[in-house]
Coordinates of C-alpha atoms and ligand atoms in Angstrom, one line a residue:
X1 CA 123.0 106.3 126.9
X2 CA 125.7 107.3 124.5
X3 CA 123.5 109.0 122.6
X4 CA 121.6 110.5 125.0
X5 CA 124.5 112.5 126.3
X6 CA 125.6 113.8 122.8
X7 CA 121.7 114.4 122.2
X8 CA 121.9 116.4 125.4
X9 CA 125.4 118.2 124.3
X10 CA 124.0 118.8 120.7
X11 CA 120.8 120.3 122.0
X12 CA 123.1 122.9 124.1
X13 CA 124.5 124.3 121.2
X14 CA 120.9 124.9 119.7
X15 CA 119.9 126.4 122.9
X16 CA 122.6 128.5 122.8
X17 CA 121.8 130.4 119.7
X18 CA 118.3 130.7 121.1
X19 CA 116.9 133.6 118.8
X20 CA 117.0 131.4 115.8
X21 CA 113.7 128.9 115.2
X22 CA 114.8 125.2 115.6
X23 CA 116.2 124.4 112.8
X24 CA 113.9 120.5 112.4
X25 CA 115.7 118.6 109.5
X26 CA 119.0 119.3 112.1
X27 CA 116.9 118.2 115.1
X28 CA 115.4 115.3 112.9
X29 CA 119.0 114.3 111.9
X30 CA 120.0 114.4 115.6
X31 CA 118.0 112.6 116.8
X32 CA 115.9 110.7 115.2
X33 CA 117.7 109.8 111.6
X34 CA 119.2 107.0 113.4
X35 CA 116.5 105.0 114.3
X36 CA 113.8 106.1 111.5
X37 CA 116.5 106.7 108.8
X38 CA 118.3 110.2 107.1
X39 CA 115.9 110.3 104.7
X40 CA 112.4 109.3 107.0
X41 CA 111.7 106.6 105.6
X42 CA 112.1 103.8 108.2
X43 CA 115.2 102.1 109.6
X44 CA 114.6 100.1 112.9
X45 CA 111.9 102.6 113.6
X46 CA 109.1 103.2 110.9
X47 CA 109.0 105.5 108.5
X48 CA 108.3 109.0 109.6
X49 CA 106.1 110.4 106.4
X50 CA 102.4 112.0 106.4
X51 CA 101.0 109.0 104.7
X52 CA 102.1 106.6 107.4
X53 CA 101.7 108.9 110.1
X54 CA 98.2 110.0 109.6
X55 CA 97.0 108.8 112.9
X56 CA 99.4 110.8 115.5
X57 CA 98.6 113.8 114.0
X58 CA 98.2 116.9 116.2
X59 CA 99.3 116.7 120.4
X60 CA 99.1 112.9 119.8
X61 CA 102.6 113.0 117.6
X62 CA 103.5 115.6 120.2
X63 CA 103.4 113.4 122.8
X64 CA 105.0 110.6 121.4
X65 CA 108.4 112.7 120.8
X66 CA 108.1 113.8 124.0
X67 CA 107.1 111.0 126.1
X68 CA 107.8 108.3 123.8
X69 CA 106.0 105.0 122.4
X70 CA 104.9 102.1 125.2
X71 CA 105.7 98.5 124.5
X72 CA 108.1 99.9 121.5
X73 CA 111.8 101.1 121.3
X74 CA 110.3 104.8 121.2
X75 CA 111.9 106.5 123.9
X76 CA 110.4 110.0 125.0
X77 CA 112.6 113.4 124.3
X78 CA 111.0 115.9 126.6
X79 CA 114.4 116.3 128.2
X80 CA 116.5 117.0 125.8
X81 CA 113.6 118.7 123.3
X82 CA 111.6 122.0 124.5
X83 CA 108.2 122.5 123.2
X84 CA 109.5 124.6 120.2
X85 CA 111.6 122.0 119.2
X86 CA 108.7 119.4 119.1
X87 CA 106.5 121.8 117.6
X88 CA 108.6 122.2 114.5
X89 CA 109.5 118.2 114.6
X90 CA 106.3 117.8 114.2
X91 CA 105.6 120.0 111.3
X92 CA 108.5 118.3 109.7
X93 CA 107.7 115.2 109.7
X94 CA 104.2 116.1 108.6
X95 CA 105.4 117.8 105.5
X96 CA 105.8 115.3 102.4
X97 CA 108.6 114.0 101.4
X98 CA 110.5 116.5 98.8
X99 CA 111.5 113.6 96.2
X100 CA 109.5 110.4 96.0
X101 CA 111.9 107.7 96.4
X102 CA 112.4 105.4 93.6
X103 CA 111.9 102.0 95.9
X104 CA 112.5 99.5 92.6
X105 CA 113.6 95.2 92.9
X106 CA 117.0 96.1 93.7
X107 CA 115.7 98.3 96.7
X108 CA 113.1 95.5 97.3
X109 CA 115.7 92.4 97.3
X110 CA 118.0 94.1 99.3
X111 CA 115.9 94.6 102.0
X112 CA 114.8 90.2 102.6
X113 CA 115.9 89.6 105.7
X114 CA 115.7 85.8 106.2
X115 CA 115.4 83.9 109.4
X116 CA 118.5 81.9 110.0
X117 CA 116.8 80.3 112.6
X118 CA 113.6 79.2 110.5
X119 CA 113.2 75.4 110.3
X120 CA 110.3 73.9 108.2
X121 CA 108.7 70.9 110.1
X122 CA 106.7 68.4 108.3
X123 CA 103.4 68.7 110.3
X124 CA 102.0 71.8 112.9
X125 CA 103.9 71.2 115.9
X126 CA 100.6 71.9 118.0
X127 CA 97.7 69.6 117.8
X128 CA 95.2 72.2 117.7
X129 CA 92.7 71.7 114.3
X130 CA 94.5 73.6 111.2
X131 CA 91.6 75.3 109.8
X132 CA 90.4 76.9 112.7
X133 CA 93.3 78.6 114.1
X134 CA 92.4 82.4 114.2
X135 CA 95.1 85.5 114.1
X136 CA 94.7 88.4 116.3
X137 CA 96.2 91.3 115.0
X138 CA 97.7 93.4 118.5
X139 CA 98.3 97.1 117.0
X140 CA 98.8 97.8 120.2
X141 CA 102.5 96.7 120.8
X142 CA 102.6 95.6 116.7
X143 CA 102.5 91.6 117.4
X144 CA 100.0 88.9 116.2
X145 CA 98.4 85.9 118.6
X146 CA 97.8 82.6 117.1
X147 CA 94.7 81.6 118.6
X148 CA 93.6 77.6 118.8
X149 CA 89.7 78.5 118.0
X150 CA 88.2 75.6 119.9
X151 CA 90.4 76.2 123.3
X152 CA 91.0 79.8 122.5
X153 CA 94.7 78.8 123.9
X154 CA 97.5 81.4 122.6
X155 CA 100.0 79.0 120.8
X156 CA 102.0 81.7 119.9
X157 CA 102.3 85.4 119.8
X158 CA 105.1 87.4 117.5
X159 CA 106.1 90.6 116.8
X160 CA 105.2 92.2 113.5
X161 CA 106.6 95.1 111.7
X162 CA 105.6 98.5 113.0
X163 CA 101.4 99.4 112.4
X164 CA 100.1 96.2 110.5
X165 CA 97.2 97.2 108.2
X166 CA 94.9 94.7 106.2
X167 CA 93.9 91.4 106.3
X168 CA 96.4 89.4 106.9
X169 CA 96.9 87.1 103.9
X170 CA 96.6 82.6 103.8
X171 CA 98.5 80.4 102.0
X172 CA 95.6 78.4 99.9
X173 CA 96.4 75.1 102.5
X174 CA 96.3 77.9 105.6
X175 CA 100.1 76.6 106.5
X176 CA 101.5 80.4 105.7
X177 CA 100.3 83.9 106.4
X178 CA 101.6 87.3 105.1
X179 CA 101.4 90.4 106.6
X180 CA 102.0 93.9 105.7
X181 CA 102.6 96.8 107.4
X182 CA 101.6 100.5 106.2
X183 CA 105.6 101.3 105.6
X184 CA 105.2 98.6 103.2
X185 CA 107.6 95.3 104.9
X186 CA 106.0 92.0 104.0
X187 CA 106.2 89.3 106.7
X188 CA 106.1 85.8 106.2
X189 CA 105.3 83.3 108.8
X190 CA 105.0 79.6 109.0
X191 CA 101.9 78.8 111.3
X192 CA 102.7 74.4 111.9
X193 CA 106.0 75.8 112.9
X194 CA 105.2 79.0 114.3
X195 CA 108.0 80.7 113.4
X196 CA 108.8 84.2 111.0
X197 CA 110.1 82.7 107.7
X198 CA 111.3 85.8 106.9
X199 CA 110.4 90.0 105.6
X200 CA 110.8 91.8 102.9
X201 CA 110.2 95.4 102.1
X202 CA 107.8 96.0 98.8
X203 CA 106.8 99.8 98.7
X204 CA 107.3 102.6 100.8
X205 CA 104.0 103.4 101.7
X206 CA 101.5 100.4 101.1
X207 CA 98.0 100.0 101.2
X208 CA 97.4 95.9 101.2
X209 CA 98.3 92.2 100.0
X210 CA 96.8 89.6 98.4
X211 CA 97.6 86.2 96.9
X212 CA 97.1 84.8 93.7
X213 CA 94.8 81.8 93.9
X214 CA 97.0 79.3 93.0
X215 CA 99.6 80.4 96.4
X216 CA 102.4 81.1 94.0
X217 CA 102.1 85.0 94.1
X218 CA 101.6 87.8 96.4
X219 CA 101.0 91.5 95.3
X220 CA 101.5 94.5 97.3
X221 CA 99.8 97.5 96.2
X222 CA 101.6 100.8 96.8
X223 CA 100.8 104.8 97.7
X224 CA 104.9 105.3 97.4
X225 CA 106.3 104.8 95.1
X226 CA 103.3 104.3 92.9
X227 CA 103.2 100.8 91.9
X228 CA 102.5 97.4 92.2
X229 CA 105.2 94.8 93.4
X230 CA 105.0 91.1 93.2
X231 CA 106.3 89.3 95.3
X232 CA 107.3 85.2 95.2
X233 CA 105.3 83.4 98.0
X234 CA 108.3 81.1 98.1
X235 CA 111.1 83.3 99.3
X236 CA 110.1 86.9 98.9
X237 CA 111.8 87.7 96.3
X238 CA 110.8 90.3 93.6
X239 CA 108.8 88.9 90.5
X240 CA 107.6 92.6 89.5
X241 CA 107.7 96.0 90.1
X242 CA 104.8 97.8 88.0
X243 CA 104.7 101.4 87.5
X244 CA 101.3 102.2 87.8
X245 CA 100.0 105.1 85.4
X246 CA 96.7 105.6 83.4
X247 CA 96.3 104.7 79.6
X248 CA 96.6 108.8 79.5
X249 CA 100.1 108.7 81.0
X250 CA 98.8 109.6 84.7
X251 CA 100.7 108.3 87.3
X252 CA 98.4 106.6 90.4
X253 CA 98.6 105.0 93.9
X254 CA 97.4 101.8 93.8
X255 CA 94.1 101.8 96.8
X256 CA 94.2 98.0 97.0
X257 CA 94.5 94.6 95.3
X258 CA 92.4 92.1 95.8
X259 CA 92.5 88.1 94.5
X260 CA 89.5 87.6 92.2
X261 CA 90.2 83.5 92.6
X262 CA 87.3 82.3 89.6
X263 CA 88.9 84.7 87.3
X264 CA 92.9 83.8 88.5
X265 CA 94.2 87.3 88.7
X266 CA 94.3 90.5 90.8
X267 CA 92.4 93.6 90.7
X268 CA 93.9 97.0 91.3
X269 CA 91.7 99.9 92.8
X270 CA 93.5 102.8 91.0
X271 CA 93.5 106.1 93.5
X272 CA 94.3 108.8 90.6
X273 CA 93.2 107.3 87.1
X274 CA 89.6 106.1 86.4
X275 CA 90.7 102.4 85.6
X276 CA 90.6 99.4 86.7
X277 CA 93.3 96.7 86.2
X278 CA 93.1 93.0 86.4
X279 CA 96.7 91.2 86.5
X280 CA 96.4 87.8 85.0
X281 CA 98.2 85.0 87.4
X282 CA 97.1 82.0 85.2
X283 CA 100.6 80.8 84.7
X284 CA 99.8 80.8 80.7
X285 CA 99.7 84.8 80.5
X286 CA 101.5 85.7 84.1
X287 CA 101.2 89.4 84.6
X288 CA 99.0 90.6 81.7
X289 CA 97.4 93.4 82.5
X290 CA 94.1 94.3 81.3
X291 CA 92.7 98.1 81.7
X292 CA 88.5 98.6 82.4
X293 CA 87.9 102.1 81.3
X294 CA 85.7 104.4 84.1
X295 CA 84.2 107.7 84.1
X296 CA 86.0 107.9 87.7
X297 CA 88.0 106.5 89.6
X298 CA 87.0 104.2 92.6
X299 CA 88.6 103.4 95.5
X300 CA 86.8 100.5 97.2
X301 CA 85.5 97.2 96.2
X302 CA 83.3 94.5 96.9
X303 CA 83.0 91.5 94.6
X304 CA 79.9 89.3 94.2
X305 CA 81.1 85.9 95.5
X306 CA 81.7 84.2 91.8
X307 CA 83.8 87.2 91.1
X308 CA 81.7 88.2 88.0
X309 CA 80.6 91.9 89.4
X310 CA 82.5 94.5 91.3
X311 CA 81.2 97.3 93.5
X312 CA 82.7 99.9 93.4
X313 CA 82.5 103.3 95.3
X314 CA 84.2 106.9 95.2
X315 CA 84.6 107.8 99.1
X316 CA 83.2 111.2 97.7
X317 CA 80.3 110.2 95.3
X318 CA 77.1 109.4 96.5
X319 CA 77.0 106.7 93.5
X320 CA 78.1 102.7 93.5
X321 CA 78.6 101.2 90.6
X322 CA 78.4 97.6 89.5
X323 CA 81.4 96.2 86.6
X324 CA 80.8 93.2 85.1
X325 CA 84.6 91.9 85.1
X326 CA 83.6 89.6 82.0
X327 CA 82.3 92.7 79.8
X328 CA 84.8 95.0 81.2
X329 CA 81.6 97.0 81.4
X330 CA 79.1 99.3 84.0
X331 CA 76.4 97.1 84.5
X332 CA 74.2 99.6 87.3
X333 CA 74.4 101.6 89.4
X334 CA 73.6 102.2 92.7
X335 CA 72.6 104.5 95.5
X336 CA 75.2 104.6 98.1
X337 CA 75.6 108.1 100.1
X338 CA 77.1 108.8 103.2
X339 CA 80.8 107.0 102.3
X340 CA 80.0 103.1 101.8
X341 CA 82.7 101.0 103.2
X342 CA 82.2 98.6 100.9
X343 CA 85.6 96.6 101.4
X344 CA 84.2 95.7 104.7
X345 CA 80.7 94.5 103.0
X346 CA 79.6 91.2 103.1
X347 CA 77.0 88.9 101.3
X348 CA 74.4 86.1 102.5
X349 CA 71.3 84.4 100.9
X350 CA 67.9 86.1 101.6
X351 CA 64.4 85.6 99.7
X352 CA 66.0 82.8 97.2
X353 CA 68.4 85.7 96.7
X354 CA 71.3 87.0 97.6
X355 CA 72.2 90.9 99.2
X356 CA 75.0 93.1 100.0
X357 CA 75.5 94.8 103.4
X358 CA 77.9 97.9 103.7
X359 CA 78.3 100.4 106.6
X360 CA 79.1 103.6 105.7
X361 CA 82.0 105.6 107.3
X362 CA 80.2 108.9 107.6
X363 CA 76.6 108.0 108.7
X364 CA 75.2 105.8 110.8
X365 CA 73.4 103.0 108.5
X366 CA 73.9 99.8 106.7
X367 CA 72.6 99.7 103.5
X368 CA 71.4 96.5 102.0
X369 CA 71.8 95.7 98.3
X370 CA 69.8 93.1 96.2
X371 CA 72.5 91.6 93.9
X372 CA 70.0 90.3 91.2
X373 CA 68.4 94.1 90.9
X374 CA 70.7 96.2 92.2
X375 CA 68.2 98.1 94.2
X376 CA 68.2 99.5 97.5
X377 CA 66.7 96.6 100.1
X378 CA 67.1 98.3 103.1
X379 CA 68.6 101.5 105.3
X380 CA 69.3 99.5 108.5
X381 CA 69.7 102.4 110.7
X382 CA 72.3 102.3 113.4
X383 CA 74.1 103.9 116.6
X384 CA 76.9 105.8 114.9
X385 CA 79.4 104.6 111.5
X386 CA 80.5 101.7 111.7
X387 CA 83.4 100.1 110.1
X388 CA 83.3 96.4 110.0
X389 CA 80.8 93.9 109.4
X390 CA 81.1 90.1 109.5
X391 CA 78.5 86.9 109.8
X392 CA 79.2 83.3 109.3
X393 CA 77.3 80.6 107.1
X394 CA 75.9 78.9 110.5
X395 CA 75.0 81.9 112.0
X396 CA 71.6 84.0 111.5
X397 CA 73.2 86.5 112.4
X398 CA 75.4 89.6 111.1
X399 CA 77.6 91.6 113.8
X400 CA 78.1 95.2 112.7
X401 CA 80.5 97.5 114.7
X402 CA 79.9 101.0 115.7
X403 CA 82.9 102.6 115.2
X404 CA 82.9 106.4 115.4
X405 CA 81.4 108.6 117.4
X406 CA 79.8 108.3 121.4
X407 CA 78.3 105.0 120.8
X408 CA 81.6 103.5 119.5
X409 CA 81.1 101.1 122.7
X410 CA 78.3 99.6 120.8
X411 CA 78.0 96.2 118.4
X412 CA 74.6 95.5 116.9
X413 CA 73.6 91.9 115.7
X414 CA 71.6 92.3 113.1
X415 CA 68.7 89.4 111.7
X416 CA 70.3 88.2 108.2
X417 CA 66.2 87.8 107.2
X418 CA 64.4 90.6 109.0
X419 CA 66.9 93.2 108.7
X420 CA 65.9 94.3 112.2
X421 CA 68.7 94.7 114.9
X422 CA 67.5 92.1 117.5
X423 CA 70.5 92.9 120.4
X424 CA 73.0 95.8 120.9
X425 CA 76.1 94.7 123.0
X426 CA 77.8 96.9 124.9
X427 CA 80.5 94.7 126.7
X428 CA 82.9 97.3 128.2
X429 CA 81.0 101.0 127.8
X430 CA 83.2 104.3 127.2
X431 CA 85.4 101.9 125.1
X432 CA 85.7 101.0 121.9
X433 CA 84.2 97.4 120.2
X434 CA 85.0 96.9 116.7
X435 CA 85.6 93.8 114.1
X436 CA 84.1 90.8 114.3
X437 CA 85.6 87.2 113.2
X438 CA 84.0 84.4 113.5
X439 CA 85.1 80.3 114.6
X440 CA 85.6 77.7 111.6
X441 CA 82.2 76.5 112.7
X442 CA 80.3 79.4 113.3
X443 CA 79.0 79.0 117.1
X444 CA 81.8 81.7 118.6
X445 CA 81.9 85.2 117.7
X446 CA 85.0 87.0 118.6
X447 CA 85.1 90.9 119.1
X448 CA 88.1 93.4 119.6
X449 CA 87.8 95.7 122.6
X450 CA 90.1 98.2 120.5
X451 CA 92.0 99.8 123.3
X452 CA 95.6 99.5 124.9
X453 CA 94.6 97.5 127.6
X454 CA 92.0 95.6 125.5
X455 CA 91.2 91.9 125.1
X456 CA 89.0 89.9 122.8
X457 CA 86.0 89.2 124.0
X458 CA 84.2 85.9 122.9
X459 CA 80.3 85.7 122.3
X460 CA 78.6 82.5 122.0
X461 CA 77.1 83.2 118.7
X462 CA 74.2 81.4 119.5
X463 CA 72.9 82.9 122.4
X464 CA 74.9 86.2 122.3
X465 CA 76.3 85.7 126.0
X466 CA 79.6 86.2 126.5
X467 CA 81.8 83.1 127.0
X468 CA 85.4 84.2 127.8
X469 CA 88.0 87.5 127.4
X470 CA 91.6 86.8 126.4
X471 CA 93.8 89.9 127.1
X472 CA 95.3 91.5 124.5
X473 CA 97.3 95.0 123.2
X474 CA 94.4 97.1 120.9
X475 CA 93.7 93.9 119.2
X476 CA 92.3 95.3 115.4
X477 CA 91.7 92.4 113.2
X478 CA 90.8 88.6 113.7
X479 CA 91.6 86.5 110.9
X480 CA 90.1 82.7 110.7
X481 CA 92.5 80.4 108.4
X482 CA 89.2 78.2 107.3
X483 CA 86.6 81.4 107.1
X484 CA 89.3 83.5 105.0
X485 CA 90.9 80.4 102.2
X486 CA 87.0 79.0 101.9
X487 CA 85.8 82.7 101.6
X488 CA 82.8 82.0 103.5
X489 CA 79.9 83.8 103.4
X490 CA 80.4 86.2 105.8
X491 CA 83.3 87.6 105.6
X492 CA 84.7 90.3 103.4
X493 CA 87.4 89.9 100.6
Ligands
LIG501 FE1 91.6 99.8 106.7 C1 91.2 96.5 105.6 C2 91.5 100.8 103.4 C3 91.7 103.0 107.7 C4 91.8 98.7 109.9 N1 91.4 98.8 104.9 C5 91.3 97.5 104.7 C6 91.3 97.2 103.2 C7 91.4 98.5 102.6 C8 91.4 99.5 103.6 C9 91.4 98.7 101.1 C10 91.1 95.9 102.6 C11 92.4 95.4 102.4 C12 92.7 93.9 102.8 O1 92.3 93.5 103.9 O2 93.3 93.3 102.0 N2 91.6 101.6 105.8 C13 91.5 101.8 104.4 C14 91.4 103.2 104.1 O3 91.3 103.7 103.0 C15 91.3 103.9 105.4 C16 89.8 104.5 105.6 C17 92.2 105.1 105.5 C18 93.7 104.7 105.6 O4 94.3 105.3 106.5 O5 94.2 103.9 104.9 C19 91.5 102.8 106.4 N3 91.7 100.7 108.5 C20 91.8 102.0 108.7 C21 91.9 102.3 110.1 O6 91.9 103.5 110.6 C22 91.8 101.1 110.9 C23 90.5 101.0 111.6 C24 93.0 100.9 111.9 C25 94.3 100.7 111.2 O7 94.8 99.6 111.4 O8 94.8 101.5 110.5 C26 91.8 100.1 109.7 N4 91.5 98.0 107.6 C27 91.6 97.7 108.9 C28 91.5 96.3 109.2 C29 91.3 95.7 108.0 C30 91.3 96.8 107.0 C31 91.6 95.7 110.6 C32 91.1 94.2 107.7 C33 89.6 93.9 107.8 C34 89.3 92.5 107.6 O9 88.5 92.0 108.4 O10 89.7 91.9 106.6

């Protein structure tokens, strides 16, 4: 209220000299360093840079400063703020930082915060079945639901940090999760006890997580500043911060890390440098890095299940390519127009075989991969891009969202044999339906009606009728603890 009324006062005096354009690093200070920090980069509030804010760009980050955030501490300013004021606000928070901070492990360790309160119990205290508890990511109001995936009973539901991106991350035993948020904090929380362990913040501006195989390590790969951190499972504290720059001297974001679990280490997706990197976590060369020379660079992977090949993809080439990690060499490669989402792809067996499935983010198809050949299978068209695709080992069946465009309502199953669609769901038309997980055992499919008021709507996977809807806040990603520490068949790294 407080501040409200020295807002109000404050916002006289720039009224008063009227001629002059709103000055928006003063309105910025004013009002909003308190929350999101003096120098934008998150405080209570998140950080208020391009690369986090992609998503409210144009009347949507308008409308927030006016009218505020639901179901967050974002209150609206379009009583204090005229439409000049939230014009230039919003240019200025859209302009890049000036100086890239330097967020290194002192930054890093100052930030854990650890709950006091946090009280390690000895078994879950819910007698639901471990492995087939499922977490629903809630984007909407930035809180996760811990799903029992045979009653579908919430056990618990807790707020995250502000605009979770990424799979969320298991312990190898399924106990622990970690989650990241695009402003780069780290949450850990204990799922027998169901309760935050603690948070940590690893980069600026991140891009994902993963954990080494052995449980002991989680790296966090970073846009700002441009590095990789690494992160003790344990408490959260700092291992290593890695500047990340080509063998030329380049410096790059990192795209992703992903846990390559036969080989014990990470692999970095390099944005800026055509490299690879793998980061041993064997605990006999912790941290070596190893460098695979590219003509380009690539920004999105799929691995074959053993880990042995990589697919790779530029979101601008109309080229895959296929590493073998053991040679450090381009093995084939492949052709994959139209912007191949190939970290949502999945593998099954077909033909005594084995293929790929990707959708691609700026057509509407699924191509289909034979991973002995690398040829082109199949062109499964479909309703619009998609984004997700997920199946199951007990399921003939592979769900593949539509996510852009008019038919974004729509969800095709598609026949892991034939290739041929065989249903098109539609469960709440004019809305968006996106990401599919799957139960421990494969008979439920559950789907995310992506909107505010949305809910998670679960599919008997057998017969494809619709069995229950839980309500829930723009629910994104599902997240099975058995599905994603067994890496089964269907769902992506
Ligand atoms: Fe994602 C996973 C990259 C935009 C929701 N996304 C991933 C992963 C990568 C990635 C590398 C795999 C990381 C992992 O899980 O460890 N995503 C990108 C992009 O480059 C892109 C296109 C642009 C960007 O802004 O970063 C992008 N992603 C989005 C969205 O707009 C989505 C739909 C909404 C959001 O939350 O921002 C989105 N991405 C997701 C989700 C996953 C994901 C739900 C986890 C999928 C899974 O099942 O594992």
């Amino acid at each position: 209220m407080i501040r409200r009324m020295i807002s109000t006062l404050s916002l006289c005096v720039i009224a008063s000299s009227a001629i002059a354009e709103p000055d928006a690093g003063a309105l910025y200070q004013e009002h909003c360093a308190e929350c999101h920090g003096p120098s934008r980069l998150g405080g209570i509030g998140p950080a208020l840079i391009p690369q986090t804010l992609r998503r409210m760009y144009g009347p949507k980050m308008q409308d927030v400063i006016a009218n505020g955030r639901v179901a967050t501490q974002m209150i609206g300013y379009s009583d204090v703020l005229d439409s000049d004021d939230i014009i230039a606000l919003e240019a200025y928070l859209k302009t890049p930082l000036a100086e890239v901070p330097n967020w290194g492990p002192d930054d890093i360790n100052a930030s854990r915060v650890m709950n006091d309160d946090y009280t390690a119990v000895a078994a879950p205290v819910w007698a639901s079945d471990p492995m087939n508890i499922t977490l629903v990511v809630e984007t909407g109001d930035h809180h996760v639901s811990v799903l029992d995936g045979d009653t579908f009973e919430v056990l618990d539901r807790f707020a995250t940090p502000f605009a979770v991106h990424g799979g969320p991350k298991f312990s190898p035993d399924g106990r622990y999760v970690f989650i990241m948020s695009r402003d780069g904090w780290v949450q850990k929380y204990d799922i027998w006890a169901l309760q935050e362990v603690g948070q940590v913040r690893a980069g600026v501006n991140s891009r994902n997580i993963a954990m080494s195989s052995d449980g002991k390590h989680l790296a966090v790969a970073n846009y700002l500043p441009m590095t990789l951190t690494i992160l003790s499972t344990a408490d959260l504290t700092v291992e290593t911060v890695t500047d990340v720059a080509g063998s030329d001297g380049t410096p790059s974001r990192v795209s992703a890390v992903y846990q390559a679990p036969q080989r014990e280490s990470f692999i970095l997706a390099l944005k800026d440098t055509p490299e690879i990197w793998e980061i041993a976590t064997k605990p006999e060369v912790l941290f070596e890095r190893r460098r695979i020379m590219l003509t380009e660079p690539l920004d999105d992977f799929f691995f074959s299940p053993d880990y042995r090949y990589l697919i790779g993809a530029a979101r601008a080439s109309e080229q895959g390519v296929v590493i073998d990690l053991e040679q450090g060499s381009v093995a084939a490669s492949l052709p994959l127009a139209g912007m191949p989402h190939l970290g949502s792809g999945i593998s099954w067996p077909r033909d005594g075989g084995r293929v790929l499935a990707t959708p691609h983010l700026s057509e509407g198809m699924i191509s289909v991969i034979d991973m002995a050949t690398w040829s082109l299978v199949k062109t499964i068209k479909t309703d619009g891009p998609g984004f997700f695709m997920r199946s199951h080992e007990n399921t003939p069946y592979v769900w593949a969202d539509v996510f852009f465009g008019p038919n974004r309502d729509k969800i095709h199953v598609i026949d892991k044999q034939t290739l041929e669609i065989v249903k098109t769901l539609d469960p709440a038309p004019g809305k968006t339906v996106a990401h599919v997980e799957f139960t421990k055992d494969g008979k439920h499919a559950l789907v995310s009606l992506w909107e505010d008021d949305g809910a998670v709507i679960i599919y008997d996977a057998a017969t494809l009728e619709e069995v229950k809807r839980l309500p829930m806040r723009k629910p994104s990603g599902k997240y099975n603890v058995w599905n994603k520490i067994s890496f089964s068949d269907g769902t992506s790294h």
